[in-house]
Coordinates of N, CA and C in Angstrom, one line a residue:
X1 N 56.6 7.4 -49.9 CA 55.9 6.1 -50.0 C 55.5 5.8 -51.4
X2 N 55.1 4.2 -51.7 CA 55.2 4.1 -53.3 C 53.6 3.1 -52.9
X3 N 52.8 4.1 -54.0 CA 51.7 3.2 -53.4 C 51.1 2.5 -55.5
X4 N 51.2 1.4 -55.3 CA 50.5 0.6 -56.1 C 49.0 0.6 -56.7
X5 N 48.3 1.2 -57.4 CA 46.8 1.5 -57.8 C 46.7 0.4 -58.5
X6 N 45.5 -0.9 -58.2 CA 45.6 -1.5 -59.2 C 44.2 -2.2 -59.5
X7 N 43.7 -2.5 -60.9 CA 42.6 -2.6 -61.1 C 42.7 -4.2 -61.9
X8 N 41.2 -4.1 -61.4 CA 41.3 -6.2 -62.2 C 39.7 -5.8 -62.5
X9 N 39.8 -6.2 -63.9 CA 38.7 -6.6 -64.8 C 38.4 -8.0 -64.7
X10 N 37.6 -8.7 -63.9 CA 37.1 -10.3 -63.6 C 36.2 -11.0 -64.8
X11 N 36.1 -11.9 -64.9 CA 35.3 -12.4 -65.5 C 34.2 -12.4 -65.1
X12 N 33.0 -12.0 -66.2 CA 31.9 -11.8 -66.2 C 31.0 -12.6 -64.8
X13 N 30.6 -11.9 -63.3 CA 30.2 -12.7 -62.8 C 30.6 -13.3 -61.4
X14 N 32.0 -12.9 -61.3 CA 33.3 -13.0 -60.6 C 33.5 -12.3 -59.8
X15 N 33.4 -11.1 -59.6 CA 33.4 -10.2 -58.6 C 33.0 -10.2 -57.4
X16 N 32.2 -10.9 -57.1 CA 32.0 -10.8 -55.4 C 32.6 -12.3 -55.1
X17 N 32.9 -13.3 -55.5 CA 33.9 -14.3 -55.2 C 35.6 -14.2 -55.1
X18 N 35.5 -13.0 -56.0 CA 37.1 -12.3 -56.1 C 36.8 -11.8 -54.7
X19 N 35.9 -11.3 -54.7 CA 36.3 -10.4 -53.1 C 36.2 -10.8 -52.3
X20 N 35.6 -11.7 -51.9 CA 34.9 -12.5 -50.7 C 36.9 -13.4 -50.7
X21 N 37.2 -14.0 -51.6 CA 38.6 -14.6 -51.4 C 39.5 -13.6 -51.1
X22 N 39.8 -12.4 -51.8 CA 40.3 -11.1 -51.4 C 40.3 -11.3 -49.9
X23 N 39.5 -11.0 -49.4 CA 38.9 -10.7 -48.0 C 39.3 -11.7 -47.1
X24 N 39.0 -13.3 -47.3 CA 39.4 -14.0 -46.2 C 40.8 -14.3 -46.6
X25 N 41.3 -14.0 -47.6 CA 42.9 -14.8 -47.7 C 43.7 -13.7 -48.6
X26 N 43.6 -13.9 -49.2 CA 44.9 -12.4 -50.1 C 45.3 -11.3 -49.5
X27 N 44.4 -10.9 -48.9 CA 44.8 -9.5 -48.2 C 45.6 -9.8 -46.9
X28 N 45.1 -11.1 -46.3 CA 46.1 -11.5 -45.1 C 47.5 -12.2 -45.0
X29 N 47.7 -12.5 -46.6 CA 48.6 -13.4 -47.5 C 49.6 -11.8 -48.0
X30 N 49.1 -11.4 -48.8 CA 50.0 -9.8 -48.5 C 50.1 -9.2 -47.7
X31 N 49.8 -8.7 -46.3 CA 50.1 -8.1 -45.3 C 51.5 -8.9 -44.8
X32 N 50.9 -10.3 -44.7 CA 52.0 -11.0 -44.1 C 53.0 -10.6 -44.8
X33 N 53.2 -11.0 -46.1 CA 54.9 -10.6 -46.8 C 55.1 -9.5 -46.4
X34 N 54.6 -8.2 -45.8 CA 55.2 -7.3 -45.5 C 54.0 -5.9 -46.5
X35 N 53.7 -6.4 -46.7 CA 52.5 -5.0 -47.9 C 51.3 -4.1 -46.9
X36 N 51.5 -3.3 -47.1 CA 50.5 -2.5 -46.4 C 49.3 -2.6 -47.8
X37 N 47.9 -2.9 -47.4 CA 46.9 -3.3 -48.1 C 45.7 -2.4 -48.1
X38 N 45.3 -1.5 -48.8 CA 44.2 -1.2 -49.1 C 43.1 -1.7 -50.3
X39 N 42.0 -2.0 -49.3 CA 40.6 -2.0 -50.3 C 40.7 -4.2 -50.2
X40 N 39.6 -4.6 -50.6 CA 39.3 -3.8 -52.4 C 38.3 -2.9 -52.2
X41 N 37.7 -2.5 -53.5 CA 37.0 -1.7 -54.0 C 36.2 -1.7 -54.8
X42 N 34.6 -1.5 -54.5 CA 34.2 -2.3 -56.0 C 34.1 -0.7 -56.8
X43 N 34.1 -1.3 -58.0 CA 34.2 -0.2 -59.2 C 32.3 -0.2 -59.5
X44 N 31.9 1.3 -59.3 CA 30.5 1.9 -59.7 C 30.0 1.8 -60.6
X45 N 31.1 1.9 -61.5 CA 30.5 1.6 -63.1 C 30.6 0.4 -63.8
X46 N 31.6 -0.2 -62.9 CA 31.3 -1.7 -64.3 C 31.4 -2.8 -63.4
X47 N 30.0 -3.5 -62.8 CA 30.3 -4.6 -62.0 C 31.6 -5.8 -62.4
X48 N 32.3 -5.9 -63.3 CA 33.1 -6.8 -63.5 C 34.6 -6.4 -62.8
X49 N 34.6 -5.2 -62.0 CA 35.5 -4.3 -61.8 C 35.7 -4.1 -60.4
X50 N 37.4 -4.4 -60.3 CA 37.4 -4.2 -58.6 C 38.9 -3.5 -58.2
X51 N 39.0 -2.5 -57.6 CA 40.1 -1.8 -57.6 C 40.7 -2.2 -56.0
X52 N 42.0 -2.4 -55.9 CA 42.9 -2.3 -54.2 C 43.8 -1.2 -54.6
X53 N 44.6 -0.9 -53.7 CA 46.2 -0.6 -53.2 C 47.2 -1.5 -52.5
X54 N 48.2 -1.4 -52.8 CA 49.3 -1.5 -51.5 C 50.4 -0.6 -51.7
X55 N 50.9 -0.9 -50.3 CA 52.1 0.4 -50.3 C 53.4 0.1 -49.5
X56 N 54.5 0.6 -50.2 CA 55.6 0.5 -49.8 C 56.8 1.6 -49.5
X57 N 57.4 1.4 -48.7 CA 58.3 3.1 -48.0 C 59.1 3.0 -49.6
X58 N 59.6 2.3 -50.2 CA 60.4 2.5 -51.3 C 60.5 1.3 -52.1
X59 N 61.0 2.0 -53.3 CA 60.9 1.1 -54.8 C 61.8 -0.5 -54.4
X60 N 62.9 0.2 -54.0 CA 63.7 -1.2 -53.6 C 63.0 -2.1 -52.6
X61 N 62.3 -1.5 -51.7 CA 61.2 -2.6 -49.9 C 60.1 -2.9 -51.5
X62 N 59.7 -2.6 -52.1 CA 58.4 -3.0 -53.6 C 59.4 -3.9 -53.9
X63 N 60.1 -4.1 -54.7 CA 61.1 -5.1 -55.4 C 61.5 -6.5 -54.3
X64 N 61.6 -6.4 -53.1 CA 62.4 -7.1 -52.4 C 61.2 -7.9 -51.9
X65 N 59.9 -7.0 -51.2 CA 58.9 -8.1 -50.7 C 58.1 -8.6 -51.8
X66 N 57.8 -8.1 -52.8 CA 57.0 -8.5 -53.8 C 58.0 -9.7 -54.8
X67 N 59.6 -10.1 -54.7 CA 60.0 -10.8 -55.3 C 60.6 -12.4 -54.2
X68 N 60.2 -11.5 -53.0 CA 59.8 -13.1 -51.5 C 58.2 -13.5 -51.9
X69 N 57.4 -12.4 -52.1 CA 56.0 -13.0 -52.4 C 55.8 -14.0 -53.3
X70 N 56.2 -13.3 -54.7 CA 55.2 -14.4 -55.6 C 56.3 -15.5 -55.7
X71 N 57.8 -15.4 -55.5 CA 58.6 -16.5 -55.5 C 58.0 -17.4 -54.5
X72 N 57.0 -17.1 -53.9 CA 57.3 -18.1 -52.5 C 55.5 -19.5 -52.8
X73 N 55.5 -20.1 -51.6 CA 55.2 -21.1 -51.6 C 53.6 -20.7 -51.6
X74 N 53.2 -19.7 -50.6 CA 51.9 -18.7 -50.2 C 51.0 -18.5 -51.5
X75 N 51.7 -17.7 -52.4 CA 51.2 -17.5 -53.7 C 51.2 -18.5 -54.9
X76 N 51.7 -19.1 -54.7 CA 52.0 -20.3 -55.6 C 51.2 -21.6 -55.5
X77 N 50.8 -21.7 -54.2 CA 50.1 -22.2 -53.5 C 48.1 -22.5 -53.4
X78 N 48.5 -21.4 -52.7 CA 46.9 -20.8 -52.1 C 46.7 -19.8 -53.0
X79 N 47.0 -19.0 -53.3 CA 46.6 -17.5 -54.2 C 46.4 -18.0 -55.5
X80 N 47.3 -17.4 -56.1 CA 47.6 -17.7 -57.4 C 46.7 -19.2 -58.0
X81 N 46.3 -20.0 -57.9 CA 45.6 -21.2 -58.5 C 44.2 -20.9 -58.3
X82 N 43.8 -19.6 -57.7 CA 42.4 -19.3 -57.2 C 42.1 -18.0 -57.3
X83 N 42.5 -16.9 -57.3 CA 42.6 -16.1 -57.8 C 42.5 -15.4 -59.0
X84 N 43.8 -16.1 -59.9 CA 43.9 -15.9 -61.5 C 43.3 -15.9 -62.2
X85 N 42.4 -17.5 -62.2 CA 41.7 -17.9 -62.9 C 40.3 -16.6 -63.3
X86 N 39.7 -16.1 -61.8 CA 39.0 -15.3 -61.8 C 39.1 -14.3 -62.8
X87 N 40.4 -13.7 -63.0 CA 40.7 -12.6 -63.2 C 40.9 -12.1 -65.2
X88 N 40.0 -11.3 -65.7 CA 40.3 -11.9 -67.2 C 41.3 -10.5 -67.7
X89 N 42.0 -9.0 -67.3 CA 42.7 -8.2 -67.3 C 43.3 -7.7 -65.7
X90 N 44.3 -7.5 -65.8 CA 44.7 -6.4 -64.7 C 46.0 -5.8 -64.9
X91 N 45.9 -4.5 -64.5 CA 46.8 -3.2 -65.1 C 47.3 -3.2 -63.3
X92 N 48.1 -2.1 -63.0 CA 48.8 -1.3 -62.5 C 49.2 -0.1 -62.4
X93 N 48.9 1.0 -61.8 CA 49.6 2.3 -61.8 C 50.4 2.6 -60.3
X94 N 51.8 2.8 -60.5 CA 53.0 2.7 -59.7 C 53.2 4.3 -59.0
X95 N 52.9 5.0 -58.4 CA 52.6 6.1 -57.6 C 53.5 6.4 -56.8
X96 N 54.2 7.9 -56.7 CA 54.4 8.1 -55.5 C 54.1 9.2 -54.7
X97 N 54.0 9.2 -53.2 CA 53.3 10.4 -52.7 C 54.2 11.6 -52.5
X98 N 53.5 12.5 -52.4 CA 54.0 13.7 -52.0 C 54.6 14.4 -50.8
X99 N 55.2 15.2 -50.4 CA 56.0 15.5 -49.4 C 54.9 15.4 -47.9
X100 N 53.7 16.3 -48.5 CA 52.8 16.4 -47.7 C 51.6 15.8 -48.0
X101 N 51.6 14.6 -48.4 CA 50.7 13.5 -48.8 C 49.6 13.2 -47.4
X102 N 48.7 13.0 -47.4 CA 47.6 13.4 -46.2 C 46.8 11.9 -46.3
X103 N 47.2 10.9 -45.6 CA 46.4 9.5 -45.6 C 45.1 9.4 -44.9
X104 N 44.3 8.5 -44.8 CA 43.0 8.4 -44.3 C 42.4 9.3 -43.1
X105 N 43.3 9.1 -42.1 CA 43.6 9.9 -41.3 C 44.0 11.0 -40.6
X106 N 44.1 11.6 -42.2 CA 44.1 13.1 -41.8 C 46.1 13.4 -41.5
X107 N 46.5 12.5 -41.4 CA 48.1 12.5 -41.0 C 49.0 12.8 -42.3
X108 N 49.9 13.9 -42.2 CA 50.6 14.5 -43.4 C 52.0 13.0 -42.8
X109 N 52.7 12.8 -44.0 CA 54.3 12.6 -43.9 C 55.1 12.9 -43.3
X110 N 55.0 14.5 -43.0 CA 56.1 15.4 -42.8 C 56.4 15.3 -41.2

């Protein structure tokens, strides 16, 4: 599985409006394309800071729903013109798990 770590530094202030939009629409706006969605997450140390996941069985299912996503009308739309603006950095770290990778639930891969 290829899981996505990703972090957004908001503008000063922004952070519980990122989430609160997070929450009623992005996260249901990515599941739909097909993304398995973790979090968000607020970050402990720097209120401007808010970390999610998502996850995908493979790099090519990453490539294929994430280039129906932002190509599409959803994000282009609704997301993106409300979201961004929020957002004043965000990185990515592209992951993958291990044979016997052990998710929330205690459930290995194998």
């Amino acid at each position: 599985m290829i899981i996505e770590i990703r972090h957004y530094t908001l503008h000063p202030g922004r952070r519980e409006a990122f989430i609160d939009f997070f929450e009623r629409k992005n996260r249901a706006a990515l599941r739909d394309a097909g993304m398995l969605v973790f979090g968000p997450l607020r970050d402990l140390e720097n209120p401007d800071k808010v970390h999610w996941m998502r996850a995908f069985s493979s790099l090519e299912e990453r490539d294929r729903i994430k280039d129906g996503f932002y190509g599409g009308p959803v994000w282009n739309r609704r997301i993106e013109p409300v979201a961004m603006p929020m957002i004043d950095h965000y990185e990515a770290e592209l992951t993958e798990t291990t044979a016997r990778f052990e998710d929330f639930g205690g459930r290995t891969s194998l």
